[in-house]
Short mmCIF file of C-alpha atoms in Angstrom, two decimals:
data_model
loop_
_atom_site.label_atom_id
_atom_site.label_comp_id
_atom_site.label_asym_id
_atom_site.label_seq_id
_atom_site.Cartn_x
_atom_site.Cartn_y
_atom_site.Cartn_z
CA TYR A 16 116.76 118.47 103.77
CA PRO A 17 118.43 119.26 107.13
CA PRO A 18 118.00 116.50 109.72
CA SER A 19 114.95 117.27 111.85
CA ILE A 20 112.86 115.69 114.57
CA GLY A 21 109.08 115.42 114.80
CA LEU A 22 107.88 116.15 118.34
CA ASP A 23 104.38 115.04 119.25
CA ILE A 24 103.71 116.98 122.46
CA SER A 25 100.76 116.22 124.73
CA SER A 26 100.03 117.21 128.32
CA SER A 27 101.31 113.83 129.54
CA SER A 28 104.15 112.82 127.21
CA ILE A 29 106.46 113.66 124.32
CA LYS A 30 107.06 111.32 121.38
CA ALA A 31 109.93 111.99 119.00
CA VAL A 32 110.70 110.54 115.55
CA SER A 33 113.51 111.26 113.09
CA LEU A 34 113.48 109.98 109.50
CA LYS A 35 115.79 110.08 106.49
CA LYS A 36 115.22 109.43 102.80
CA GLY A 37 115.30 105.77 101.85
CA ASN A 38 114.81 104.05 98.52
CA GLY A 39 112.34 105.63 96.12
CA ASP A 40 109.50 107.40 97.90
CA LEU A 41 110.11 105.56 101.16
CA PHE A 42 111.88 106.64 104.35
CA ASP A 43 114.10 105.01 106.95
CA ILE A 44 113.61 105.47 110.68
CA VAL A 45 116.68 107.09 112.23
CA ALA A 46 115.40 107.04 115.82
CA PHE A 47 112.25 107.22 117.90
CA GLY A 48 111.57 107.61 121.61
CA ARG A 49 109.09 108.67 124.25
CA GLU A 50 109.24 110.41 127.62
CA TYR A 51 106.50 111.25 130.09
CA ILE A 52 106.30 114.79 131.46
CA PRO A 53 105.24 115.86 134.96
CA GLU A 54 101.71 117.01 135.63
CA ASN A 55 101.17 120.75 135.04
CA THR A 56 104.09 121.05 132.63
CA ILE A 57 101.42 122.02 130.10
CA ILE A 58 98.29 123.74 131.41
CA ASP A 59 95.34 124.58 129.18
CA GLY A 60 97.51 124.08 126.11
CA GLU A 61 100.34 126.40 127.20
CA ILE A 62 103.83 125.26 128.14
CA ARG A 63 104.15 126.55 131.71
CA ASP A 64 107.11 124.61 133.12
CA PHE A 65 109.96 125.15 130.66
CA GLY A 66 112.44 123.26 132.80
CA SER A 67 110.40 120.04 132.94
CA MET A 68 109.69 120.21 129.22
CA ALA A 69 113.37 120.74 128.37
CA LYS A 70 114.42 117.88 130.63
CA ALA A 71 111.96 115.49 128.98
CA ILE A 72 113.07 116.39 125.45
CA GLU A 73 116.73 116.13 126.40
CA SER A 74 116.09 112.74 128.00
CA ILE A 75 114.85 111.44 124.64
CA LEU A 76 117.41 113.07 122.38
CA SER A 77 120.45 112.27 124.53
CA ASN A 78 119.57 108.62 125.12
CA ARG A 79 122.66 106.72 123.97
CA GLU A 80 120.62 103.64 123.11
CA ILE A 81 118.46 105.53 120.61
CA ILE A 82 120.97 107.91 118.92
CA PHE A 83 118.96 110.80 117.48
CA PRO A 84 120.77 113.05 114.99
CA LYS A 85 122.56 116.05 116.45
CA THR A 86 120.15 118.70 115.21
CA LYS A 87 118.18 121.59 116.61
CA TYR A 88 115.59 121.54 113.80
CA ILE A 89 112.18 120.32 114.94
CA VAL A 90 108.58 120.11 113.74
CA ALA A 91 106.23 120.26 116.74
CA SER A 92 102.55 119.55 117.23
CA LEU A 93 100.05 122.02 118.66
CA PRO A 94 97.25 120.82 120.97
CA GLU A 95 94.29 119.67 118.89
CA GLU A 96 91.70 120.67 121.47
CA LYS A 97 92.84 124.31 121.27
CA VAL A 98 92.70 124.60 117.48
CA PHE A 99 89.77 126.03 115.54
CA LEU A 100 89.38 124.41 112.12
CA ARG A 101 86.66 125.58 109.76
CA VAL A 102 85.81 125.23 106.08
CA LEU A 103 84.60 128.67 104.96
CA GLU A 104 82.88 129.71 101.73
CA LEU A 105 84.07 132.83 99.89
CA PRO A 106 82.83 134.21 96.55
CA SER A 107 85.03 133.21 93.64
CA ASN A 108 84.97 136.63 91.93
CA LEU A 109 87.06 138.49 94.55
CA ASN A 110 90.37 140.15 93.78
CA PRO A 111 93.28 139.42 96.19
CA GLN A 112 92.59 142.42 98.43
CA GLU A 113 88.87 141.67 98.61
CA PHE A 114 89.64 138.03 99.30
CA ALA A 115 91.92 138.94 102.25
CA GLU A 116 89.30 141.25 103.76
CA ALA A 117 86.47 138.76 103.26
CA LEU A 118 88.57 136.00 104.81
CA LYS A 119 89.22 138.07 107.95
CA PHE A 120 85.51 138.83 108.24
CA GLU A 121 84.53 135.17 107.92
CA ILE A 122 87.17 134.05 110.42
CA GLU A 123 85.90 136.52 113.01
CA ALA A 124 82.33 135.37 112.35
CA ASN A 125 83.15 131.67 112.72
CA ILE A 126 85.81 131.52 115.43
CA PRO A 127 84.92 132.40 119.03
CA MET A 128 87.97 134.61 119.62
CA PRO A 129 89.02 138.08 118.44
CA LEU A 130 91.14 137.96 115.31
CA ASP A 131 94.01 139.78 117.03
CA GLU A 132 94.24 136.96 119.61
CA VAL A 133 94.84 134.11 117.15
CA TYR A 134 97.34 133.08 114.53
CA TYR A 135 95.70 131.61 111.45
CA ASP A 136 96.56 130.14 108.10
CA TYR A 137 94.42 128.86 105.25
CA GLU A 138 94.37 126.95 102.02
CA GLU A 139 91.90 126.90 99.17
CA ILE A 140 90.43 123.43 98.71
CA GLY A 141 88.09 121.77 96.25
CA ASN A 142 87.23 122.89 92.73
CA LYS A 143 87.88 126.64 92.55
CA GLY A 144 84.86 128.53 91.35
CA ALA A 145 82.86 125.46 90.39
CA PHE A 146 79.97 126.61 92.61
CA ASN A 147 80.64 130.37 92.32
CA HIS A 148 82.68 130.33 95.50
CA TYR A 149 85.89 129.00 97.04
CA ASP A 150 86.04 126.49 99.88
CA VAL A 151 88.76 127.73 102.21
CA LEU A 152 90.16 125.58 105.02
CA VAL A 153 91.18 127.77 107.98
CA ASN A 154 93.21 126.80 111.06
CA ALA A 155 93.36 129.26 113.95
CA VAL A 156 95.26 128.84 117.23
CA PRO A 157 95.29 131.22 120.23
CA LYS A 158 98.44 133.36 120.19
CA LYS A 159 99.17 132.71 123.87
CA ILE A 160 99.50 128.97 123.15
CA VAL A 161 101.72 129.34 120.08
CA ASP A 162 103.80 132.00 121.82
CA SER A 163 104.48 129.65 124.75
CA TYR A 164 105.89 127.09 122.30
CA VAL A 165 107.93 129.69 120.41
CA ASN A 166 109.35 131.13 123.64
CA PHE A 167 110.24 127.68 124.95
CA PHE A 168 112.04 126.53 121.80
CA ASN A 169 113.85 129.87 121.46
CA LYS A 170 115.05 129.69 125.07
CA TYR A 171 116.62 126.27 124.49
CA ASN A 172 117.98 127.11 121.02
CA TYR A 173 115.75 124.77 119.05
CA LYS A 174 114.86 125.84 115.53
CA PRO A 175 111.20 125.10 114.70
CA LEU A 176 110.66 124.45 111.00
CA ALA A 177 106.89 124.37 111.56
CA PHE A 178 104.16 124.04 114.15
CA GLU A 179 101.31 121.81 113.04
CA ILE A 180 98.00 120.66 114.46
CA GLU A 181 97.99 117.00 115.45
CA SER A 182 95.27 116.00 113.00
CA ALA A 183 97.22 117.34 109.99
CA ALA A 184 100.28 115.30 110.99
CA THR A 185 98.17 112.20 111.66
CA LYS A 186 96.54 112.55 108.24
CA ARG A 187 99.94 112.81 106.55
CA ALA A 188 101.18 109.62 108.22
CA ILE A 189 98.08 107.56 107.47
CA PHE A 190 97.34 108.81 103.97
CA SER A 191 100.88 108.70 102.61
CA CYS A 192 101.64 106.18 99.85
CA CYS A 193 97.95 106.09 98.87
CA GLN A 194 96.92 103.81 101.74
CA ILE A 195 93.42 105.37 101.53
CA PRO A 196 92.01 106.26 98.07
CA ALA A 197 91.83 110.05 97.63
CA ILE A 198 88.28 109.85 96.28
CA GLU A 199 86.88 108.51 99.56
CA THR A 200 85.71 110.11 102.77
CA VAL A 201 86.91 108.48 105.98
CA LEU A 202 86.59 109.23 109.67
CA VAL A 203 89.86 108.90 111.59
CA LEU A 204 89.63 108.01 115.27
CA ASP A 205 92.90 108.78 117.07
CA ILE A 206 92.65 107.30 120.58
CA GLY A 207 95.45 108.68 122.72
CA ALA A 208 96.14 108.39 126.43
CA ILE A 209 94.20 111.42 127.62
CA LYS A 210 92.12 112.45 124.62
CA THR A 211 90.52 111.04 121.50
CA CYS A 212 90.56 113.06 118.29
CA PHE A 213 87.94 112.71 115.56
CA MET A 214 88.81 113.78 112.01
CA ILE A 215 86.92 113.65 108.75
CA VAL A 216 89.13 113.49 105.67
CA SER A 217 87.39 113.86 102.33
CA GLU A 218 89.12 113.61 98.95
CA GLY A 219 92.43 113.85 100.81
CA VAL A 220 91.47 117.09 102.60
CA LEU A 221 91.02 117.45 106.36
CA ARG A 222 87.54 118.96 106.71
CA PHE A 223 86.56 118.48 110.35
CA THR A 224 88.22 117.85 113.71
CA SER A 225 87.02 117.48 117.27
CA SER A 226 88.22 115.84 120.48
CA ASN A 227 87.06 114.61 123.86
CA SER A 228 88.56 113.12 127.02
CA ILE A 229 87.32 109.52 126.60
CA ALA A 230 90.63 107.81 125.88
CA GLY A 231 93.11 105.11 126.82
CA ASP A 232 93.81 106.25 130.38
CA LYS A 233 90.10 106.18 131.19
CA PHE A 234 89.91 102.63 129.86
CA SER A 235 92.82 101.58 132.06
CA GLN A 236 91.44 103.35 135.10
CA ALA A 237 88.05 101.65 134.73
CA LEU A 238 89.72 98.23 134.50
CA SER A 239 92.05 98.98 137.40
CA GLU A 240 89.14 99.86 139.66
CA HIS A 241 86.96 96.92 138.63
CA PHE A 242 89.26 93.88 138.74
CA PRO A 243 91.37 95.35 140.67
CA LEU A 244 94.69 95.79 138.89
CA ASN A 245 97.49 98.29 138.83
CA ILE A 246 97.67 100.47 135.73
CA LYS A 247 100.41 98.41 134.06
CA GLU A 248 98.38 95.23 134.54
CA ALA A 249 95.30 96.97 133.13
CA GLU A 250 97.29 98.04 130.05
CA PHE A 251 98.47 94.46 129.57
CA MET A 252 94.92 93.17 129.90
CA LYS A 253 93.69 95.58 127.23
CA ARG A 254 96.25 94.30 124.74
CA VAL A 255 96.11 90.58 125.52
CA VAL A 256 92.52 89.85 126.62
CA GLY A 257 90.71 92.81 125.08
CA LEU A 258 87.12 92.57 123.89
CA ASP A 259 87.23 88.81 123.34
CA ASN A 260 83.72 87.38 123.73
CA ASN A 261 85.20 83.89 123.65
CA GLN A 262 86.80 84.45 127.05
CA GLU A 263 84.98 85.12 130.30
CA LYS A 264 87.48 87.86 131.14
CA GLY A 265 86.96 89.35 127.70
CA LYS A 266 83.20 89.50 128.20
CA GLU A 267 83.71 91.09 131.60
CA LEU A 268 86.21 93.60 130.22
CA LEU A 269 83.74 94.61 127.50
CA GLU A 270 81.02 95.25 130.08
CA VAL A 271 83.40 97.41 132.12
CA LEU A 272 84.40 99.47 129.09
CA ARG A 273 81.03 99.50 127.35
CA PRO A 274 79.90 102.91 128.75
CA ASN A 275 83.05 104.63 127.47
CA LEU A 276 83.01 102.76 124.16
CA ALA A 277 79.32 103.57 123.69
CA MET A 278 80.01 107.29 124.16
CA LEU A 279 82.72 107.16 121.50
CA LYS A 280 80.41 105.19 119.20
CA ASP A 281 77.59 107.73 119.61
CA GLN A 282 79.94 110.61 118.91
CA ILE A 283 81.25 108.91 115.77
CA LYS A 284 77.69 108.36 114.57
CA ASN A 285 76.80 112.00 115.24
CA TYR A 286 79.79 113.25 113.26
CA ILE A 287 79.04 110.92 110.35
CA ASP A 288 75.38 111.98 110.32
CA PHE A 289 76.42 115.64 110.44
CA PHE A 290 78.81 115.27 107.51
CA GLU A 291 76.43 113.24 105.36
CA SER A 292 73.52 115.64 105.93
CA HIS A 293 75.51 118.86 105.46
CA PRO A 294 74.83 120.69 102.17
CA SER A 295 78.57 121.11 101.51
CA LYS A 296 78.92 117.39 100.77
CA ASP A 297 77.07 117.93 97.49
CA ARG A 298 80.14 119.75 96.16
CA LEU A 299 82.20 116.57 96.54
CA SER A 300 82.48 113.75 94.04
CA GLU A 301 79.80 111.10 94.34
CA GLY A 302 82.18 108.59 95.95
CA ALA A 303 83.10 111.05 98.70
CA GLN A 304 79.61 112.10 99.80
CA ARG A 305 79.35 109.34 102.39
CA VAL A 306 81.84 108.13 104.99
CA SER A 307 83.10 104.83 103.55
CA LYS A 308 85.21 103.62 106.46
CA ILE A 309 86.68 104.42 109.86
CA VAL A 310 90.43 104.36 110.46
CA ILE A 311 91.57 103.85 114.07
CA THR A 312 95.00 104.87 115.31
CA GLY A 313 96.74 106.08 118.48
CA GLY A 314 98.02 104.07 121.43
CA GLY A 315 94.47 103.46 122.66
CA SER A 316 93.68 101.50 119.52
CA CYS A 317 95.86 98.68 120.90
CA LEU A 318 92.80 97.51 122.83
CA TRP A 319 92.35 94.04 121.32
CA GLY A 320 89.11 93.71 119.35
CA ILE A 321 88.22 97.40 119.30
CA LYS A 322 88.23 97.52 115.50
CA ASP A 323 85.72 94.69 115.17
CA TRP A 324 83.54 96.07 117.99
CA PHE A 325 83.13 99.46 116.31
CA SER A 326 82.53 97.83 112.93
CA GLN A 327 79.75 95.64 114.33
CA GLU A 328 78.14 98.45 116.33
CA LEU A 329 78.24 101.04 113.53
CA GLY A 330 77.75 98.77 110.50
CA ILE A 331 80.73 100.23 108.66
CA GLU A 332 84.19 99.01 107.67
CA VAL A 333 86.81 99.78 110.34
CA ILE A 334 90.55 99.37 109.80
CA LEU A 335 93.68 100.11 111.80
CA GLY A 336 95.74 102.96 110.39
CA ASN A 337 99.14 102.09 108.97
CA SER A 338 101.58 104.89 109.72
CA LEU A 339 104.44 102.68 108.47
CA SER A 340 103.19 102.69 104.89
CA SER A 341 105.86 105.27 103.98
CA ILE A 342 108.64 103.47 105.91
CA SER A 343 111.02 101.17 104.07
CA ASP A 344 111.05 97.48 104.99
CA ASN A 345 114.84 97.79 104.87
CA SER A 346 114.98 100.40 107.63
CA LYS A 347 117.59 99.31 110.18
CA ILE A 348 115.55 100.78 113.03
CA ARG A 349 112.31 98.80 113.31
CA MET A 350 109.08 99.98 114.89
CA SER A 351 106.49 97.47 116.10
CA ARG A 352 102.90 97.65 114.88
CA GLU A 353 101.82 98.63 118.38
CA ASP A 354 104.40 101.41 118.62
CA SER A 355 103.50 102.65 115.15
CA LEU A 356 99.92 103.28 116.28
CA ALA A 357 101.11 105.33 119.27
CA PHE A 358 103.70 107.22 117.18
CA THR A 359 101.41 108.03 114.22
CA THR A 360 101.36 111.79 114.85
CA ALA A 361 105.12 111.95 115.48
CA ILE A 362 105.75 110.09 112.21
CA GLY A 363 103.53 112.57 110.37
CA LEU A 364 105.45 115.48 111.92
CA ALA A 365 108.77 113.94 110.89
CA LEU A 366 107.45 113.52 107.32
CA ARG A 367 106.57 117.24 107.17
CA ASN A 368 110.20 118.12 106.53
CA PHE A 369 110.10 116.12 103.28
CA ALA A 370 106.73 117.38 102.02
#
């Protein structure tokens, strides 16, 4: 495999990870780093300011203290909130030409954009023909967004090996090395700085994604305004005090964040109810027809006590995702547990080159 770099690109920052093969099925971390990008570098999912984006990437890759490999090969994320992901049903008795035509028809019927304005790919999932039809997982992304990424990387002589939606990369990082049994259905909650992504993964297949703007920065802003604190102090308070009912400050912090946490909780419950009441679940194995647990990841999951709070409120097992499950303990470059939560998507993108 040529050396490559996973680039997790959001509208506020870039995270980069490079891996190499380690012992057995494990990998070693070669380098990882993060850089914030100026406001309006990315607008509505499109890269608008090529210069600022290039400067941020170069700042990471040329940092002499990190030492990334000298490579132009990258795997980059596409903005989750701009991706349309659907599981479509197609009859199982179609020949290849009929299948292609039927797929186009179903995509146009289920995605709120003309087919000639999106790029799409698909994979057949589930038990082919078991219910006289195929389940087909379709991802579609507006062309203008993908084209802005392609034009940017071409201008600066990078060589994209793949573009991938954030949720697919996150799933790869968390579900590698059989951390979550493939027969289960789990909801993944990826709490970033400016958005939170919700994913339902069933029998190892990504079946649903959504996102909203209730995320880590909103938590910090609420704390900063209430106590008052600067943003760095608010971030520190989230990690150290957190939702600790045994401390007065912890109780106060919970009350400040409760409205935002409650909105996330309600959305999680709605998505679980939707999945468990949808007729398509009956085509899954018995153990996958209900959501068995919630996996939390992303930098926002570093809020102390958030795992236990969601578990108590929702009455379901909640665990922190382990994106280091595929990383060797002998890796010379070490990543902290806290960093691993923030770099989950970047790790998954870096793993794509070895898939």
